[in-house]
GROMACS .gro file of C-alpha atoms in nm:
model
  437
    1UNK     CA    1  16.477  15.491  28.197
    2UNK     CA    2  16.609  15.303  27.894
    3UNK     CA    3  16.766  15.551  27.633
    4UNK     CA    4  16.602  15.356  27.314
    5UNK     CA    5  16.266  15.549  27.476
    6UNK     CA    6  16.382  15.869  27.535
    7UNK     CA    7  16.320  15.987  27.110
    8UNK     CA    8  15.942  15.822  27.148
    9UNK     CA    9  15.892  16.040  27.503
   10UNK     CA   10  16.039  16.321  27.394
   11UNK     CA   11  15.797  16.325  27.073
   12UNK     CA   12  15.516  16.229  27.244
   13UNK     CA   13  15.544  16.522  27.492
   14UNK     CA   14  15.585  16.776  27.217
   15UNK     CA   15  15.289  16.578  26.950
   16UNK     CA   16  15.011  16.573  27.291
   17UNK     CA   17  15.101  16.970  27.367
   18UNK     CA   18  15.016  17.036  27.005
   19UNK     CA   19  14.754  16.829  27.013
   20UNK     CA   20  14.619  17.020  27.276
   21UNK     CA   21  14.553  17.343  27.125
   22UNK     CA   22  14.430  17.134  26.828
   23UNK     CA   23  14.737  17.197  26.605
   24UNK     CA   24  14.692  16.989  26.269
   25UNK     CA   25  15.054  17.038  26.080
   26UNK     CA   26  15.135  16.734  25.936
   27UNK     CA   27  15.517  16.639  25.942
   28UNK     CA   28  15.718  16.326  26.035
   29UNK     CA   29  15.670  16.161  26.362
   30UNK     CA   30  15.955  15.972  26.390
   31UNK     CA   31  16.225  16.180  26.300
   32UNK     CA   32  16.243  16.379  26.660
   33UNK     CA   33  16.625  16.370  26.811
   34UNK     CA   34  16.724  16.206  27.060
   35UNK     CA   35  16.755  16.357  27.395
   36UNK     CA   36  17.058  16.388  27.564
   37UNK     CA   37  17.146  16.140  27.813
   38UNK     CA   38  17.162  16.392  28.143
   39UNK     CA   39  16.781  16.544  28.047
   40UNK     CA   40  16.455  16.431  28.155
   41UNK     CA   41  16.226  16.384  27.905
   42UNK     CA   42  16.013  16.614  27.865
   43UNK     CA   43  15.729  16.338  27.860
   44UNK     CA   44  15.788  16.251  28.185
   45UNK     CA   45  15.666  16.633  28.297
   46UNK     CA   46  15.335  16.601  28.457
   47UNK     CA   47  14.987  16.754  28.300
   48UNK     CA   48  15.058  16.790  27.924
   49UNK     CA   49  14.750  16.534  27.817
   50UNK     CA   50  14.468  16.746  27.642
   51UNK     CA   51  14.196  16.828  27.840
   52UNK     CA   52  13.956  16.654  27.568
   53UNK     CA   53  14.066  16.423  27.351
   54UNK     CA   54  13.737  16.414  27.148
   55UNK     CA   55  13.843  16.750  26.992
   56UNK     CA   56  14.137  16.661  26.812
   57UNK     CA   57  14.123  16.713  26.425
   58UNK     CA   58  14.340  16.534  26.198
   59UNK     CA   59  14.586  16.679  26.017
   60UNK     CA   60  14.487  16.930  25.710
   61UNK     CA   61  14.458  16.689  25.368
   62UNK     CA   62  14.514  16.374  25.558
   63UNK     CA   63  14.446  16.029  25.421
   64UNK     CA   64  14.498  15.711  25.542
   65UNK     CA   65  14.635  15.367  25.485
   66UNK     CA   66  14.521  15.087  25.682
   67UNK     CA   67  14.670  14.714  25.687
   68UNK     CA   68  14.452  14.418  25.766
   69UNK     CA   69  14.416  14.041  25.695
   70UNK     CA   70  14.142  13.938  25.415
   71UNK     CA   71  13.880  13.836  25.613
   72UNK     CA   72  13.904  14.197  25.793
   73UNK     CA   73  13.850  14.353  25.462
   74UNK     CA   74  13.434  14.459  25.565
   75UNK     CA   75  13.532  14.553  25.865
   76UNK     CA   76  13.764  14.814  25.799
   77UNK     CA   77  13.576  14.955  25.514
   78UNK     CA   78  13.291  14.991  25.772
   79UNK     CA   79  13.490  15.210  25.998
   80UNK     CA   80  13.681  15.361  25.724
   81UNK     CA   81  13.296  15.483  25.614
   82UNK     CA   82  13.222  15.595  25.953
   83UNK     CA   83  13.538  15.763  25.982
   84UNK     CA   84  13.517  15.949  25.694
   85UNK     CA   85  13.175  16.093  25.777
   86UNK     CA   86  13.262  16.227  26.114
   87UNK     CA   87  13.660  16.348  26.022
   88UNK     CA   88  13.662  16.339  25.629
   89UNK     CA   89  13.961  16.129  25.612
   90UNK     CA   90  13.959  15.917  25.340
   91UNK     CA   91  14.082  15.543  25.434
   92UNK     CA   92  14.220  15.290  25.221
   93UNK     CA   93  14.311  14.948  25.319
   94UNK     CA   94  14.548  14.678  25.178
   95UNK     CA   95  14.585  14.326  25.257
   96UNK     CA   96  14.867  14.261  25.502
   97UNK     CA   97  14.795  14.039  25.787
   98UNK     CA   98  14.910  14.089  26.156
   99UNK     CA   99  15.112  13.790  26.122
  100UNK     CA  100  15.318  13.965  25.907
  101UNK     CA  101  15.259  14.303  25.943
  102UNK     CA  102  15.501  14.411  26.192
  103UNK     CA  103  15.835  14.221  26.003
  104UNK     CA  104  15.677  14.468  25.687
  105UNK     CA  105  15.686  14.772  25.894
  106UNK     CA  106  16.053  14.729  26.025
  107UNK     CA  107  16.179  14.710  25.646
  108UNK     CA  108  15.896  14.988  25.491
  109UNK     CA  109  15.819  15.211  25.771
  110UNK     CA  110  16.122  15.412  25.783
  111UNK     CA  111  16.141  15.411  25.400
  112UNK     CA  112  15.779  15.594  25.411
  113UNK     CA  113  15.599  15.270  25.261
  114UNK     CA  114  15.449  15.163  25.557
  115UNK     CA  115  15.064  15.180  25.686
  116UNK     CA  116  14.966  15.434  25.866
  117UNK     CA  117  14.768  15.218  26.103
  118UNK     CA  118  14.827  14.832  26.072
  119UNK     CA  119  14.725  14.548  26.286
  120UNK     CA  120  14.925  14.297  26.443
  121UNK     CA  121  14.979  13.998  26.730
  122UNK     CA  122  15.059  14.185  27.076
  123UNK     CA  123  15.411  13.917  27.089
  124UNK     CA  124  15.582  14.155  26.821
  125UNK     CA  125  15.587  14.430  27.022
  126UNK     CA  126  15.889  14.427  27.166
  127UNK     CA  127  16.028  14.355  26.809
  128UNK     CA  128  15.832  14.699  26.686
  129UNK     CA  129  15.931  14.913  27.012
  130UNK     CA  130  16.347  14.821  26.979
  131UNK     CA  131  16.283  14.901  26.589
  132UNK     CA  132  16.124  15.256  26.650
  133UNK     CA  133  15.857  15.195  26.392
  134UNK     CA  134  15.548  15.211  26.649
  135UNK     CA  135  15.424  15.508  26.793
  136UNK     CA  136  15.304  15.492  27.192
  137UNK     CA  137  14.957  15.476  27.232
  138UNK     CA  138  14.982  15.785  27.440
  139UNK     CA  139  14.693  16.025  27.392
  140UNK     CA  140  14.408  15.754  27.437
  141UNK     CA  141  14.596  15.559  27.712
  142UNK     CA  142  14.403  15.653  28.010
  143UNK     CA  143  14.075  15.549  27.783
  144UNK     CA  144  14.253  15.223  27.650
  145UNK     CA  145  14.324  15.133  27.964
  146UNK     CA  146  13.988  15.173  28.117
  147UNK     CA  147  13.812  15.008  27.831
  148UNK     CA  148  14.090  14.729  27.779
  149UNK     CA  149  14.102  14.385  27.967
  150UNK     CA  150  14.435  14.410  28.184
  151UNK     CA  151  14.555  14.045  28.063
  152UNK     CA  152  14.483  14.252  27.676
  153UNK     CA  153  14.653  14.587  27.771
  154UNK     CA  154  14.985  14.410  27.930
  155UNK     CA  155  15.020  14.220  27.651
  156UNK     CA  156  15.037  14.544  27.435
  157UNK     CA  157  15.240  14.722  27.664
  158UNK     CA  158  15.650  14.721  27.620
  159UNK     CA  159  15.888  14.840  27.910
  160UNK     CA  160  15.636  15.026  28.097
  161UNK     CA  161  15.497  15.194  27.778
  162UNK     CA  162  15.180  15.112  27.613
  163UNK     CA  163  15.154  15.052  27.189
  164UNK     CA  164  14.887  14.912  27.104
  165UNK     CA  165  14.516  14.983  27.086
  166UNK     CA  166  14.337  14.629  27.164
  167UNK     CA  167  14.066  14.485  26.950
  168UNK     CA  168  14.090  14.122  26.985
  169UNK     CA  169  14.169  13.833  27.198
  170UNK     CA  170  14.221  13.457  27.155
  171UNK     CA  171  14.384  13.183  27.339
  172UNK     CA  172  14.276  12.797  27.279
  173UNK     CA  173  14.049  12.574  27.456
  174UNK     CA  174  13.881  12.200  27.425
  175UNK     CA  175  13.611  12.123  27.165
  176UNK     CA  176  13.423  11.828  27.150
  177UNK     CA  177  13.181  11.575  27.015
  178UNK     CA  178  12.852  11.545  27.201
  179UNK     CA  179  12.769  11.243  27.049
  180UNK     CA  180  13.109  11.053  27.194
  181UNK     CA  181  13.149  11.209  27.542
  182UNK     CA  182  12.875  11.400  27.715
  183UNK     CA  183  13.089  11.650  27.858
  184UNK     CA  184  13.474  11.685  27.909
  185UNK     CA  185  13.597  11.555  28.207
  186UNK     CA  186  13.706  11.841  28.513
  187UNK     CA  187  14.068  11.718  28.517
  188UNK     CA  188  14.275  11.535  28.323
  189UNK     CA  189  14.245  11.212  28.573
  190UNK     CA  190  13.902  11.227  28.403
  191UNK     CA  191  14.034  11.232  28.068
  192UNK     CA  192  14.260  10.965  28.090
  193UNK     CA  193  14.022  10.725  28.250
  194UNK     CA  194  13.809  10.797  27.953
  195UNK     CA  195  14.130  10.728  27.667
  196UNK     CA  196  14.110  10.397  27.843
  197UNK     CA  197  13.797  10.282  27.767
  198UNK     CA  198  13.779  10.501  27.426
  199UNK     CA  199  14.112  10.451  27.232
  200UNK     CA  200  14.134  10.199  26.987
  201UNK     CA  201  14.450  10.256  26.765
  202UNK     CA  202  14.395   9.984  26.555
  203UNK     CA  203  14.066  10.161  26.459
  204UNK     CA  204  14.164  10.531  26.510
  205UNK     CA  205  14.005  10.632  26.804
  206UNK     CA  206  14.148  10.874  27.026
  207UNK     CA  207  14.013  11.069  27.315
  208UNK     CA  208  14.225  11.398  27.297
  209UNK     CA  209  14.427  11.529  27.047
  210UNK     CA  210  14.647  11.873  27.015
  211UNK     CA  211  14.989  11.956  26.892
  212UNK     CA  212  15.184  11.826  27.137
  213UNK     CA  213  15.492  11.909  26.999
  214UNK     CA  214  15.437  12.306  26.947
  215UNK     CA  215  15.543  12.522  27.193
  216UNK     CA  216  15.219  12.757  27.181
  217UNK     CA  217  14.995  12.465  27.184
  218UNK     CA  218  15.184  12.263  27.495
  219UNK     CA  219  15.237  12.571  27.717
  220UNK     CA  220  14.934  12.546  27.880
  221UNK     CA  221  15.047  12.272  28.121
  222UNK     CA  222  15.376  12.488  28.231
  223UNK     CA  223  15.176  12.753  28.257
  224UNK     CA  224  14.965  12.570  28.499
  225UNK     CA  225  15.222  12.369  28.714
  226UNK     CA  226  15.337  12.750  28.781
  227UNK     CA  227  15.666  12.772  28.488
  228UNK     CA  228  15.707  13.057  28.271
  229UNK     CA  229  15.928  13.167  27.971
  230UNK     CA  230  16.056  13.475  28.099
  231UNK     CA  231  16.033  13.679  28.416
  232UNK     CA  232  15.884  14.001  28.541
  233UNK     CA  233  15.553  13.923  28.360
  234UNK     CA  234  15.731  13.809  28.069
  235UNK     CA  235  15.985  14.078  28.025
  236UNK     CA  236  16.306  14.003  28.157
  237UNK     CA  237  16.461  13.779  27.908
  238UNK     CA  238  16.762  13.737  28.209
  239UNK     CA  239  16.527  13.540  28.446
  240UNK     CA  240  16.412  13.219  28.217
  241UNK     CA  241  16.189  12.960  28.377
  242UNK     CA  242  16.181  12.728  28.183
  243UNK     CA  243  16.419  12.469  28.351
  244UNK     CA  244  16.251  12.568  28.740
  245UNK     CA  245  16.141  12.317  28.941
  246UNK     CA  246  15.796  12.373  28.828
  247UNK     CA  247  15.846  12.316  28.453
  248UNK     CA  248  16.020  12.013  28.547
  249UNK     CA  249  15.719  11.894  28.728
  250UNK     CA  250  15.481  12.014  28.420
  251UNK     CA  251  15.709  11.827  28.204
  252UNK     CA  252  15.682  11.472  28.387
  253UNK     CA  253  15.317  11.504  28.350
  254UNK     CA  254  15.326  11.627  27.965
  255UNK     CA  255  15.554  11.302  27.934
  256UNK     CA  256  15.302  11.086  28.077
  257UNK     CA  257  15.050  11.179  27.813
  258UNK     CA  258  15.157  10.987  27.575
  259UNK     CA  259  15.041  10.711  27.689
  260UNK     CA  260  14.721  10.789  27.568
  261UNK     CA  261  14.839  10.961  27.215
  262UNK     CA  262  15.030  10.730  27.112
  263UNK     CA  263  15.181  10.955  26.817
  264UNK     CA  264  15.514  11.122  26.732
  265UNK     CA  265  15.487  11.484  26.786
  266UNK     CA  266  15.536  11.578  26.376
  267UNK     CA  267  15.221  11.331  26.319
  268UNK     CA  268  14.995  11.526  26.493
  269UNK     CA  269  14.902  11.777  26.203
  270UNK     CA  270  14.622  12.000  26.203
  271UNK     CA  271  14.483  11.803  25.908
  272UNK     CA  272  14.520  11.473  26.093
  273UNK     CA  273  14.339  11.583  26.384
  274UNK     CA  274  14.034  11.753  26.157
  275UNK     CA  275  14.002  11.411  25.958
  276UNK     CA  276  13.964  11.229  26.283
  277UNK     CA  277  13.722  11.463  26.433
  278UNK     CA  278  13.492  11.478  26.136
  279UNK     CA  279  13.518  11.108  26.133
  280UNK     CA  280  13.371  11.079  26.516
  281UNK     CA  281  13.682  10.902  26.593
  282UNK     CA  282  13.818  11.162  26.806
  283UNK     CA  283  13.619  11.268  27.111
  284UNK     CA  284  13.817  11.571  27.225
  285UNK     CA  285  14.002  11.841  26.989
  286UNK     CA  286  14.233  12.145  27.126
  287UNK     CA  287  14.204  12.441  26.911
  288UNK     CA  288  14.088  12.850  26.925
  289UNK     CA  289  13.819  12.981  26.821
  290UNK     CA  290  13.937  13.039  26.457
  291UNK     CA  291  13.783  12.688  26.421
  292UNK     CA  292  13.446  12.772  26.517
  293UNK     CA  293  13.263  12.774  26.188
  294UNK     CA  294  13.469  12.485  26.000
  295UNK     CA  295  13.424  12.262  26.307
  296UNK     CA  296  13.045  12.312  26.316
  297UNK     CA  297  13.075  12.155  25.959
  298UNK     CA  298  13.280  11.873  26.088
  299UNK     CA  299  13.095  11.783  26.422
  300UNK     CA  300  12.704  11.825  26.445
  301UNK     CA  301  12.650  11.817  26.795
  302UNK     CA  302  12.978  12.034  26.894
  303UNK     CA  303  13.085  12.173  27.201
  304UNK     CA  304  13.350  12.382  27.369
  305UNK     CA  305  13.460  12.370  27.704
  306UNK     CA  306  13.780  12.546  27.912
  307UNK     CA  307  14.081  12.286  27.954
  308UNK     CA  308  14.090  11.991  28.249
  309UNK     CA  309  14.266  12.058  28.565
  310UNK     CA  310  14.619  11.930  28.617
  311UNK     CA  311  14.711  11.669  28.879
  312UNK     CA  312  14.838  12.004  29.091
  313UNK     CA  313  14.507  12.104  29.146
  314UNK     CA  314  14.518  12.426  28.936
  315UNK     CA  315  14.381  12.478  28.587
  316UNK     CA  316  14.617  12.488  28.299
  317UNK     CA  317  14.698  12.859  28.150
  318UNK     CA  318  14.744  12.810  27.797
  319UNK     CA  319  14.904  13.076  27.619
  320UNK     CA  320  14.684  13.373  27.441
  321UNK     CA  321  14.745  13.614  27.175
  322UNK     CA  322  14.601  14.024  27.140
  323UNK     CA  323  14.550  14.159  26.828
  324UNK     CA  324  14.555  14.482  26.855
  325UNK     CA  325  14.631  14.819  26.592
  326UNK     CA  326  14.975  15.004  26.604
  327UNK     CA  327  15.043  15.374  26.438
  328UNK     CA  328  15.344  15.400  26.235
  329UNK     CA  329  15.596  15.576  26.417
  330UNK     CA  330  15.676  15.714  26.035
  331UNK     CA  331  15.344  15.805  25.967
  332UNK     CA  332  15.255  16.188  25.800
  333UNK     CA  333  14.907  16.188  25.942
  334UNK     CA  334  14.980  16.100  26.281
  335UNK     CA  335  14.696  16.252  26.472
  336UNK     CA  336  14.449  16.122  26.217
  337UNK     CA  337  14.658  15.786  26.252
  338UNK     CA  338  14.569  15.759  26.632
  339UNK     CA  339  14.222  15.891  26.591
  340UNK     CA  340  14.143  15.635  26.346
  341UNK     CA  341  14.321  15.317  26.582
  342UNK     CA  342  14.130  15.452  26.884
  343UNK     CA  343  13.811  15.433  26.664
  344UNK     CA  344  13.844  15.068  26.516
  345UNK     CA  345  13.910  14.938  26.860
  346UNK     CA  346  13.612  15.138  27.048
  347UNK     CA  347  13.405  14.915  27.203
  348UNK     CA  348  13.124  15.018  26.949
  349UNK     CA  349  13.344  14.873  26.696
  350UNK     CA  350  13.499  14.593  26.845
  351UNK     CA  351  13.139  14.457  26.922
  352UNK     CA  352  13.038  14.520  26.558
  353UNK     CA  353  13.357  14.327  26.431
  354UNK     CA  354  13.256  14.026  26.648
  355UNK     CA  355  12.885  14.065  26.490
  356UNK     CA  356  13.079  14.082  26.138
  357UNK     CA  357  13.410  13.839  26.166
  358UNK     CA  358  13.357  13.658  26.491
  359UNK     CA  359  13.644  13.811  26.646
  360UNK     CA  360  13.658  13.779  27.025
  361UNK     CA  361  13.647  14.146  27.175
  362UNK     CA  362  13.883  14.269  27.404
  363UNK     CA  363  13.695  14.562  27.559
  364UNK     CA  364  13.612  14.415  27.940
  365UNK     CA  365  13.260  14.522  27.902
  366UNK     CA  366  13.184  14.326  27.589
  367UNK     CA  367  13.259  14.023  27.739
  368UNK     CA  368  12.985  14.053  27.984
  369UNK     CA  369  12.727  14.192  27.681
  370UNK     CA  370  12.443  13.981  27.661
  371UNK     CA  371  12.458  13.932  27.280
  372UNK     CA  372  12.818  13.798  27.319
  373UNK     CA  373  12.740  13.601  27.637
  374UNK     CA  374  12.386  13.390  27.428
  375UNK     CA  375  12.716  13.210  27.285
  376UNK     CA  376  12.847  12.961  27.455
  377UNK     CA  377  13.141  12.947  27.211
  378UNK     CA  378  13.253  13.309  27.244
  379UNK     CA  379  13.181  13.340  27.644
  380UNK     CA  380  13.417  12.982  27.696
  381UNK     CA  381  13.683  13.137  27.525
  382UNK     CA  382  13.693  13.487  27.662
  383UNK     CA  383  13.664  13.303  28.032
  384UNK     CA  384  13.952  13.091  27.954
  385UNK     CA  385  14.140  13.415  27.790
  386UNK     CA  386  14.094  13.563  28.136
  387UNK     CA  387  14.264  13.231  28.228
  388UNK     CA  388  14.568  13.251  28.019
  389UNK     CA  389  14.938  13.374  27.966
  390UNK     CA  390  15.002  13.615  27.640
  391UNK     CA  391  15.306  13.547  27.500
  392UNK     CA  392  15.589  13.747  27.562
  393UNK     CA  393  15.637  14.050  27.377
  394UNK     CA  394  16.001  14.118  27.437
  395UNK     CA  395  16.173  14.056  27.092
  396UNK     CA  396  16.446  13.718  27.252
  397UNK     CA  397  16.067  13.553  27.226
  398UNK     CA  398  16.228  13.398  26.906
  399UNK     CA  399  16.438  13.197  27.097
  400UNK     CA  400  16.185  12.965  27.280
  401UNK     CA  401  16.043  12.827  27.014
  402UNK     CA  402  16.281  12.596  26.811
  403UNK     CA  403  16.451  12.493  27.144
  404UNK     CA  404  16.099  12.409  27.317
  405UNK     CA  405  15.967  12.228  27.022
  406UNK     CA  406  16.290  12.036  27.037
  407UNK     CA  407  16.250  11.979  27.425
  408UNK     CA  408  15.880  11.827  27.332
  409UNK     CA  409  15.994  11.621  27.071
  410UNK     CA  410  16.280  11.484  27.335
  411UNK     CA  411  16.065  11.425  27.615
  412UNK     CA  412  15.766  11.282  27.449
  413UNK     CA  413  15.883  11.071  27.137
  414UNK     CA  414  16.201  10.979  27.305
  415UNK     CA  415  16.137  10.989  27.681
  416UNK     CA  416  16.400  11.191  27.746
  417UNK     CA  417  16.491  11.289  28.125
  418UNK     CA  418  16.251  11.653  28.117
  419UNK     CA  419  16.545  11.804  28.356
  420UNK     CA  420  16.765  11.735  28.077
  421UNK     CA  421  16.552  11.809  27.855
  422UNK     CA  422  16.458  12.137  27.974
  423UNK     CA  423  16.820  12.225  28.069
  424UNK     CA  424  16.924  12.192  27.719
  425UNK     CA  425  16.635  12.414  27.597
  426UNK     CA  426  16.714  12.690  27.827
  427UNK     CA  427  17.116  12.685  27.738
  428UNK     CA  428  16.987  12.682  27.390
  429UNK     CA  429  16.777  12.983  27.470
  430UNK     CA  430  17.102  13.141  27.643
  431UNK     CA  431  17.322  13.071  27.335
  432UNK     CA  432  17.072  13.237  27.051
  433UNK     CA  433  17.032  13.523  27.264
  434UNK     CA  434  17.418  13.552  27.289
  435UNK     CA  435  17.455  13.491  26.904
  436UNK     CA  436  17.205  13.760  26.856
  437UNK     CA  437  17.408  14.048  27.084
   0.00000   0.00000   0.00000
């Protein structure tokens, strides 16, 4: 077992016995020693979960502080109510988003500044985990597990050790106008018959439109011809795929794309593409369901629809992000800390966030509830999240995305050779993860 665990496992063993005959000092979680080297862990002993975790009582005088984006501000006060009536735990929240979040933690956590619970995207992880500053979701695993969709709960997980506790999912898929195409074509043969008889540069007409130049937003076809950015599931950052055979293939087809979006990859803003779109002169728009709301403004008669399928035969598998809530490996309160992540992401929550925010759930049952399914928006993008690759979570993530945006730019503006192309990215890749040791 890696060593860098050994501090979390051996705290985790001792914090779940306490827990167990409901012992409520409060103290410093992540200030445990490190075992030696020639001990097991004594997490790794069998038998030391509680027999019922619905019993555990937070620590004596605890209070809590949450981080959240803005537009999670309601939310959070509504469990933060709720959990203050059933623990008496006062919660306060402050506005730090789960972009940024996690970057936060690493400088205040081990200062004592941190959150006590925060949210943040599943792909810092890894980044969280190597830092120490996250606690293993360890007493409510078996639960999160059950509850969780297994594309959500892998994406949480780091090293064979699951973090986080799963309220959201997202990935991207295709909107478009009614009123210009009926419905979006089944593959992308389809789509580029239709460019032909619909583009009209001189007039600004385009068929289908998406970043083509961001590594997030152009995964999907790698994904789907079968490449991927790192092995093992996306954790061995020694095995990187993105110069296979298959990603070689994927790019060729990207490459052949621009044909019909005739654009560099830096013009095709987010801005450019909504001014298009609300002008009806762009039939077919890639984006998540973020845009829901604002593209209803844009596009009367709107729809949503999972992506074409490639010339392989198999659909693309666009990438897809969890959002899920992490417990401050620094925290005082960390019983109360756990309690309260395992209640914001309940399934009774998460479906009352979705009625509040319009955040996709991430608990498998909710995406079969009726009241999320009588949306067409909400049930295309949880089937295409089921249809999807989360991003890595292993921190040498930050080294695919410079070099593949620089690959895209290459073989699309420049029609580079994608071998080349792709061999250059992955040496890049190589060289920043040297640099970085």
């Amino acid at each position: 077992m890696n060593k860098m665990k050994k501090p979390w496992l051996v705290m985790a063993s001792s914090l779940v016995l306490a827990l167990a005959v409901s012992a409520c000092g409060g103290g410093n979680a992540g200030t445990t020693e490190e075992a030696p080297a020639d001990e097991t862990p004594a997490a790794e002993t069998p038998a030391e979960q509680p027999a019922d975790t619905g019993e555990l009582k937070p620590e004596e005088g605890a209070k809590l502080l949450v981080w959240e984006s803005a537009d999670q501000k309601s939310f959070i006060e509504e469990v933060a109510k709720a959990f203050k009536e059933k623990y008496g735990v006062d919660v306060e929240w402050a506005d730090v988003g789960p972009d940024k979040s996690m970057g936060q933690m690493i400088t205040d956590g081990p200062a004592g500044l941190g959150a006590d619970v925060f949210a943040a995207v599943h792909d810092r992880t890894g980044s969280g985990a190597a830092a120490g500053i996250i606690m293993p979701n360890d007493v409510f695993e078996a639960e999160t597990k059950e509850i969780m969709s297994e594309t959500a709960i892998g994406a949480v997980t780091h090293e064979g050790v699951l973090y986080g506790y799963p309220y959201s999912v997202e990935t991207t898929a295709v909107y478009y106008n009614k009123d210009l195409i009926p419905e979006v074509p089944a593959d992308w043969n389809g789509v580029v018959e239709f460019a032909k008889t619909f583009n009209n540069p001189a007039e600004n007409k385009y068929a289908y439109m998406w970043p083509a130049g961001n590594g997030y937003w152009s995964f999907g076809f790698f994904g789907g011809y079968g490449a991927y950015v790192f092995g093992a599931g996306g954790t061995d950052p020694n095995d990187i795929g993105m110069n296979s055979e298959a990603a070689v293939e994927a790019g060729k087809f990207f490459q052949t794309l621009n044909q019909i979006l005739p654009f560099k990859t830096g013009d095709i803003t987010d801005d450019v593409r909504k001014s298009l779109f609300e002008q009806g002169s762009l039939a077919m728009n890639v984006s998540g369901p973020w845009d829901k709301e604002s593209f209803k403004g844009l596009v009367p008669n709107l729809g949503v629809t999972t992506y074409p399928t490639l010339p392989n035969g198999e659909p693309m598998k666009p990438f897809s992000g969890v959002k899920a809530y992490y417990v401050n490996a620094n925290s005082k309160f960390p019983v109360a800390a756990r309690l309260f992540a395992q209640m914001a992401s309940s399934p009774e929550f998460q479906k009352k966030n979705y009625q509040m925010t319009g955040v996709l759930p991430a608990a498998k049952a909710l995406a079969e509830d009726p009241d999320i399914q009588a949306d067409p928006f909400t049930a295309t993008f949880l089937k295409q999240f089921e249809n999807s690759v989360p991003m890595p979570a292993i921190p040498e993530m930050a080294n695919y995305w410079v070099p593949m945006e620089s690959a895209l730019a290459s073989i699309w503006n420049d029609n580079a050779d994608p071998k080349a192309a792709l061999d250059s990215m992955v040496q890049q890749m190589k060289d920043l993860a040297a640099t970085a040791q």
